[in-house]
PDB file of C-alpha atoms in Angstrom:
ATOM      1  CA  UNK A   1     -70.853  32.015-111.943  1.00 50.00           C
ATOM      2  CA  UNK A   2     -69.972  33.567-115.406  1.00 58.00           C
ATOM      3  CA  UNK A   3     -70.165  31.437-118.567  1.00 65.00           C
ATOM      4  CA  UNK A   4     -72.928  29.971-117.472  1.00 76.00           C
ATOM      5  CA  UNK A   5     -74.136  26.328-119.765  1.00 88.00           C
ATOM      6  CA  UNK A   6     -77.728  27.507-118.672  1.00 91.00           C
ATOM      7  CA  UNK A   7     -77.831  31.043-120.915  1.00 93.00           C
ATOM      8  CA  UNK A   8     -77.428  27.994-124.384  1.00 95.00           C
ATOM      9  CA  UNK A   9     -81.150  26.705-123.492  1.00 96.00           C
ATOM     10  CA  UNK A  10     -82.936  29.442-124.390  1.00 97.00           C
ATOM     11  CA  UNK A  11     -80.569  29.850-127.645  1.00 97.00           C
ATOM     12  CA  UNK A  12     -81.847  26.313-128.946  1.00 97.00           C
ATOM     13  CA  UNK A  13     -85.224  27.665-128.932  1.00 97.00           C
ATOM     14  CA  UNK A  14     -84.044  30.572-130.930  1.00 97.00           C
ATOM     15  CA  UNK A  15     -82.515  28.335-133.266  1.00 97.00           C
ATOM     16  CA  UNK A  16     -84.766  25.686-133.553  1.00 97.00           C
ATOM     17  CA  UNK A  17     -86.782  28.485-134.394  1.00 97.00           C
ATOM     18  CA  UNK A  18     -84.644  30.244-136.899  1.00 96.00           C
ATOM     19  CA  UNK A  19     -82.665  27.691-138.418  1.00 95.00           C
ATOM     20  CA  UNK A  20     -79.997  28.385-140.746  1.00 93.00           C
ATOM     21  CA  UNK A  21     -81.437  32.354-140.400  1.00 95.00           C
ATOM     22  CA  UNK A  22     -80.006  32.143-136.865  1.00 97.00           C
ATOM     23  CA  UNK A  23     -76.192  31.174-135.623  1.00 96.00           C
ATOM     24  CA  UNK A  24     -75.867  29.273-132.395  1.00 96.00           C
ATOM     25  CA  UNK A  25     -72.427  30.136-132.376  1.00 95.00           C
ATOM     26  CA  UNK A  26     -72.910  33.677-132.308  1.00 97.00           C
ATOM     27  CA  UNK A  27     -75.318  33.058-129.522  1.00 97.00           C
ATOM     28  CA  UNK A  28     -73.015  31.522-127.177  1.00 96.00           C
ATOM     29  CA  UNK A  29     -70.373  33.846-128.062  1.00 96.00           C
ATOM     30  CA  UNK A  30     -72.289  36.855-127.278  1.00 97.00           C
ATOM     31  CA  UNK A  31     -72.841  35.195-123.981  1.00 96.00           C
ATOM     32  CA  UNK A  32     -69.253  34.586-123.641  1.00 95.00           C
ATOM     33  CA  UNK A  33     -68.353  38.142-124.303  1.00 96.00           C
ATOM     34  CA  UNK A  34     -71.148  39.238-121.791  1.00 96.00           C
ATOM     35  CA  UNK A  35     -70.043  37.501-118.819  1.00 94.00           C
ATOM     36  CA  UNK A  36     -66.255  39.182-119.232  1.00 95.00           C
ATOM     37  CA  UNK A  37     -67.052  42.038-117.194  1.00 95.00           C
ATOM     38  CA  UNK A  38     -68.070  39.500-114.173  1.00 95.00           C
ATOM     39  CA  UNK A  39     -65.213  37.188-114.425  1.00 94.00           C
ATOM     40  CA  UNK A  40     -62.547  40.671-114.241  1.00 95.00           C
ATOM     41  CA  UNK A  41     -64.984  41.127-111.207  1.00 95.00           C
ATOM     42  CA  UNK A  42     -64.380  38.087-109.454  1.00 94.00           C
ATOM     43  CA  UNK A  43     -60.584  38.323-110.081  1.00 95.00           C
ATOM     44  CA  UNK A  44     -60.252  41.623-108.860  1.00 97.00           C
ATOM     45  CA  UNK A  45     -62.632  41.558-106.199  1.00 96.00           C
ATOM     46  CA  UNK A  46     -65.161  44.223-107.652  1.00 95.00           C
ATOM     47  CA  UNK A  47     -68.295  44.796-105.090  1.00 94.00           C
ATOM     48  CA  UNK A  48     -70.517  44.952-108.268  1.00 93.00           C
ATOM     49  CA  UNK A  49     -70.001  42.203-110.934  1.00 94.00           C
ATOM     50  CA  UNK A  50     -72.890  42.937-113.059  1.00 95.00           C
ATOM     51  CA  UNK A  51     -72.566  46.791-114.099  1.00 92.00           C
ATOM     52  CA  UNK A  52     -72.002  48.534-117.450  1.00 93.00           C
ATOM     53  CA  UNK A  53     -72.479  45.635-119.797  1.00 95.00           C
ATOM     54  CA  UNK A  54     -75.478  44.066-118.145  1.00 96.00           C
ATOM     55  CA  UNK A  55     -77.982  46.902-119.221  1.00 97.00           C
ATOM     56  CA  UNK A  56     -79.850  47.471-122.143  1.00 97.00           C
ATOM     57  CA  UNK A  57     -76.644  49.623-123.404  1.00 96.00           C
ATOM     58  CA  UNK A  58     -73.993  47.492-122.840  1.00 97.00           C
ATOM     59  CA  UNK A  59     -76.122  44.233-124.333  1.00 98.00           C
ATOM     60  CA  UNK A  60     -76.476  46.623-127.597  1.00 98.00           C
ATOM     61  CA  UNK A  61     -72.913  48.008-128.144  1.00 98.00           C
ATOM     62  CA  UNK A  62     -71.850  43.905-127.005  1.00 98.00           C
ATOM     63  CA  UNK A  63     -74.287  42.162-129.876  1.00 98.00           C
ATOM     64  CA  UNK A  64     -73.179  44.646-132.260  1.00 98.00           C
ATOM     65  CA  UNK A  65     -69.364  43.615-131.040  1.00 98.00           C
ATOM     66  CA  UNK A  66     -70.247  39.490-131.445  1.00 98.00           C
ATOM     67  CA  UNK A  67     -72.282  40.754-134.581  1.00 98.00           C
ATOM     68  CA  UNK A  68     -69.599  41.751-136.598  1.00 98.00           C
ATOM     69  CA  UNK A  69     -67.118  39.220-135.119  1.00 98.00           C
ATOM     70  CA  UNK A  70     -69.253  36.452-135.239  1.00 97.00           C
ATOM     71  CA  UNK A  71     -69.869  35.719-138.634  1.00 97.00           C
ATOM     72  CA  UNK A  72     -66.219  35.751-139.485  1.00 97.00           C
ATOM     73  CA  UNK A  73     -65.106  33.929-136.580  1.00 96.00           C
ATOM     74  CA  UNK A  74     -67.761  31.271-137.034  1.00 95.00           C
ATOM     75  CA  UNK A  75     -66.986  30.393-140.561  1.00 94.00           C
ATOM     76  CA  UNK A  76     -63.528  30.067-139.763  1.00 95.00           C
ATOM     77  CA  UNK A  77     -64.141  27.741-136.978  1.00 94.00           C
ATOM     78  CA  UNK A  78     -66.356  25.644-138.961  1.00 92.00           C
ATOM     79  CA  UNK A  79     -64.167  25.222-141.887  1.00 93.00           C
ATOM     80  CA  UNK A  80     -61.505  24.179-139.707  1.00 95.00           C
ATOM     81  CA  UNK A  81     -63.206  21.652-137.699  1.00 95.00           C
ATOM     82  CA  UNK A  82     -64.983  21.187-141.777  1.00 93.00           C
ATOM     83  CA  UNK A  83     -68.462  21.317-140.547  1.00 90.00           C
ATOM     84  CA  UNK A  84     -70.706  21.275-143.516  1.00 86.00           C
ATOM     85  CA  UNK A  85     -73.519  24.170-143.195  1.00 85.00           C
ATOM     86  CA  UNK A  86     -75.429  26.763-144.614  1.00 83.00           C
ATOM     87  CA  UNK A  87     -74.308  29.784-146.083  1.00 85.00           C
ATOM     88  CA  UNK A  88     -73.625  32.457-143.091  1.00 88.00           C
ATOM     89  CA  UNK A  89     -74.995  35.541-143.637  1.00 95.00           C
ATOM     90  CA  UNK A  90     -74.774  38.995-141.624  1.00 97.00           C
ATOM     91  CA  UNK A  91     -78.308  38.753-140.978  1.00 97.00           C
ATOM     92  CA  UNK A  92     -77.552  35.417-138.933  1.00 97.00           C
ATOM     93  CA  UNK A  93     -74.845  36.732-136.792  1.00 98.00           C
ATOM     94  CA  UNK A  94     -76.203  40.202-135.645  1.00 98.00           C
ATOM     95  CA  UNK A  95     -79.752  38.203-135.159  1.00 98.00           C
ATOM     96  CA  UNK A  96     -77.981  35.736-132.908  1.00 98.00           C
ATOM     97  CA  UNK A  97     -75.529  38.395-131.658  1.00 98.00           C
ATOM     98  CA  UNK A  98     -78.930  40.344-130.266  1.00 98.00           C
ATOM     99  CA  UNK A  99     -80.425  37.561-129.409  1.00 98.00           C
ATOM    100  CA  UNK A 100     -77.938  36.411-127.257  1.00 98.00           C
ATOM    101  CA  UNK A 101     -77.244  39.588-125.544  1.00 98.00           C
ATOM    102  CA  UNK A 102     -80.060  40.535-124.763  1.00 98.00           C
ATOM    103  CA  UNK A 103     -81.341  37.292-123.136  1.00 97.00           C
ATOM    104  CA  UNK A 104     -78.494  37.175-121.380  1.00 97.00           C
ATOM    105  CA  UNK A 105     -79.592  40.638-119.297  1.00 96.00           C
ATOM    106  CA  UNK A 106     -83.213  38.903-118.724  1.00 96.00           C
ATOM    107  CA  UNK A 107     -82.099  36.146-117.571  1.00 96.00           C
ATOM    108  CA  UNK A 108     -79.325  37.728-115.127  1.00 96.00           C
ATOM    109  CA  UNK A 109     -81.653  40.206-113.759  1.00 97.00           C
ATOM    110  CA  UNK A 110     -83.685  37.528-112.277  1.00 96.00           C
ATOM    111  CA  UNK A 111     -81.008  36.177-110.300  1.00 94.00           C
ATOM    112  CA  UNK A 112     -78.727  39.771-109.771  1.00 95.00           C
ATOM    113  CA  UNK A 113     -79.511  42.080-107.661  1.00 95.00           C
ATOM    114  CA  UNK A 114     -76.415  44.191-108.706  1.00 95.00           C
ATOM    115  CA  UNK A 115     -77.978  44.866-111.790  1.00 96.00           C
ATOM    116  CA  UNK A 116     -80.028  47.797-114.158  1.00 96.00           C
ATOM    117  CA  UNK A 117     -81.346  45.754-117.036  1.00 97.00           C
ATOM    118  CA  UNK A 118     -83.104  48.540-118.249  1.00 96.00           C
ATOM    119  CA  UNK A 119     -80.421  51.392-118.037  1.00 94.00           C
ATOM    120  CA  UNK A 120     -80.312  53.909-119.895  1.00 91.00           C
ATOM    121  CA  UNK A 121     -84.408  54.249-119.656  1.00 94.00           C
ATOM    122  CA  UNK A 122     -84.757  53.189-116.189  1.00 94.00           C
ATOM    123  CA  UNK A 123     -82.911  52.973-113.059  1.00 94.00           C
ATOM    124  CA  UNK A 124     -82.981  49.841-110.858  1.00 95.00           C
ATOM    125  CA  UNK A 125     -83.703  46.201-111.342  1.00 96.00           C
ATOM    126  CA  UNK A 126     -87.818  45.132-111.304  1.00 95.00           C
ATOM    127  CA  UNK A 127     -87.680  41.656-112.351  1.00 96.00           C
ATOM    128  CA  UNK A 128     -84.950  40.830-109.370  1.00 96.00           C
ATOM    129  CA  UNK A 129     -86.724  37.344-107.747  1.00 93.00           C
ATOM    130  CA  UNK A 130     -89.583  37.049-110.447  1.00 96.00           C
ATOM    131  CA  UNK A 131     -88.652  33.463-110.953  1.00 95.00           C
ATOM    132  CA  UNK A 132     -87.058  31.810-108.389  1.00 96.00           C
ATOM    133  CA  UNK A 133     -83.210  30.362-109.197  1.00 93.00           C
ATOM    134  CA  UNK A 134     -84.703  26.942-109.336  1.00 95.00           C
ATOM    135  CA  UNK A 135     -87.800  27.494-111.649  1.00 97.00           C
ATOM    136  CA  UNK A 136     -85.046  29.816-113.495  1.00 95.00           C
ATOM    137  CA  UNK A 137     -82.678  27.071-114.260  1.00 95.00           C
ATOM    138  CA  UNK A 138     -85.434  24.539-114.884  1.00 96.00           C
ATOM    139  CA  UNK A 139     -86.485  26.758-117.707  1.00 96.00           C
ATOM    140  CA  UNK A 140     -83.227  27.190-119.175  1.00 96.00           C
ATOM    141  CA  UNK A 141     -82.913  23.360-119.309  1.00 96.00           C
ATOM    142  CA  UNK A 142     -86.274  22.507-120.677  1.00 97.00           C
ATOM    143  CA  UNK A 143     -85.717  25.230-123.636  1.00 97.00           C
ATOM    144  CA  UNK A 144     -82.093  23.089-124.349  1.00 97.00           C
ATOM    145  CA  UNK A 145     -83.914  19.756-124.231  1.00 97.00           C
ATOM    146  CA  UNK A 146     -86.905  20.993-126.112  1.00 98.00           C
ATOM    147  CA  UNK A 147     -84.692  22.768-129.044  1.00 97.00           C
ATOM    148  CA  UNK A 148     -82.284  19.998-128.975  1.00 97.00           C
ATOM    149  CA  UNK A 149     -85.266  17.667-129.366  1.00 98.00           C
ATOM    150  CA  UNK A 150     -86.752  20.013-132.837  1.00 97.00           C
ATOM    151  CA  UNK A 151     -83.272  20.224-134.041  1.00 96.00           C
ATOM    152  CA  UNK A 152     -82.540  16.384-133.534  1.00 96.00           C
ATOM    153  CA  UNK A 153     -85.794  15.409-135.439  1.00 97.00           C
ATOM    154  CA  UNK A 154     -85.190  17.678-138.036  1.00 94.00           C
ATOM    155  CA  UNK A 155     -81.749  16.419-139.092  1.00 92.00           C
ATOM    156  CA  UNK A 156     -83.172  12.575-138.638  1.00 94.00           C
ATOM    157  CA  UNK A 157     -86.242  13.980-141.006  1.00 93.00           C
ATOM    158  CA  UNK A 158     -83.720  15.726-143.295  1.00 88.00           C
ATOM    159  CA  UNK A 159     -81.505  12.664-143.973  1.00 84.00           C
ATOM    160  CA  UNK A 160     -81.589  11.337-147.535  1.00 82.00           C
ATOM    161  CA  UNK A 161     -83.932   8.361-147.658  1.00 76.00           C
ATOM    162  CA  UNK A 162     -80.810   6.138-149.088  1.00 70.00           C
ATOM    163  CA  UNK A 163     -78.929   7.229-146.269  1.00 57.00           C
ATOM    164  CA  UNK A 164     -77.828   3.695-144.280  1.00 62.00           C
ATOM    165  CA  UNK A 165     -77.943   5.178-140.962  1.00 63.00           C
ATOM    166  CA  UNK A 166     -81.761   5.524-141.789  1.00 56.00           C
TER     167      UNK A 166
END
């Protein structure tokens, strides 16, 4: 199923990792933008859902896409819904932009066998049934709850001290 909720686990991680260096946005909208080719797929009835942007190629050329997009996007989302945060910098969106891309093809070739996660350099998909689909989606949920957890006591650890809610 495109659009997957699972692909956002691993992206907590990241930024639970990389804080305000790292935009969870731009993660999930390079995951977005990755699972296009699939959903024209499904509507049109392709035989192969998962081909040129589900390779190392197609995850570089999208990231650099939600890259440059992302930051702009983002900001403008945020100030509109007037979401206080950090400065955005380029560095945050291409970071998550990569990030986002190219877990996406790791985590899809597990599950795909209509993929070639390593095109251009290699032909084929190795890591097809590594990980079963369970074990695969029960990692993708632990990562959410564990970076949700970091990033939850962070902001209760960041609160002012006079803060009421406290």
């Amino acid at each position: 199923m495109p659009f997957t909720p699972l692909h956002l686990g691993p992206g907590l991680v990241f930024k639970a990792i990389g804080g305000r260096h790292f935009s969870f946005m731009v993660f999930g909208g390079a995951q977005v933008l990755m699972d296009i080719e699939p959903l024209l797929g499904i509507v049109n009835g392709w035989p192969s859902l998962h081909g040129t942007t589900h390779n190392l190629a197609g995850a570089l050329l999208i990231g650099t896409l939600a890259g440059a997009i992302g930051r702009p996007v983002s900001e403008r989302v945020l100030r509109w819904l007037r979401i206080a945060h950090a400065p955005f910098t380029w560095r945050a969106s291409f970071l998550a932009a990569y990030a986002g891309t190219f877990s996406h093809i790791a985590l899809d070739a597990l599950m795909h066998a209509d993929m070639a996660p390593l095109w251009p350099l290699r032909d084929g998909n190795a890591w097809l049934g590594a990980l079963s689909l369970e074990h695969l989606h029960l990692a993708c949920l632990a990562t959410a709850l564990l970076g949700g957890a970091v990033l939850a006591v962070r902001a209760l650890l960041a609160r002012p001290k006079s803060d009421p809610r406290r």
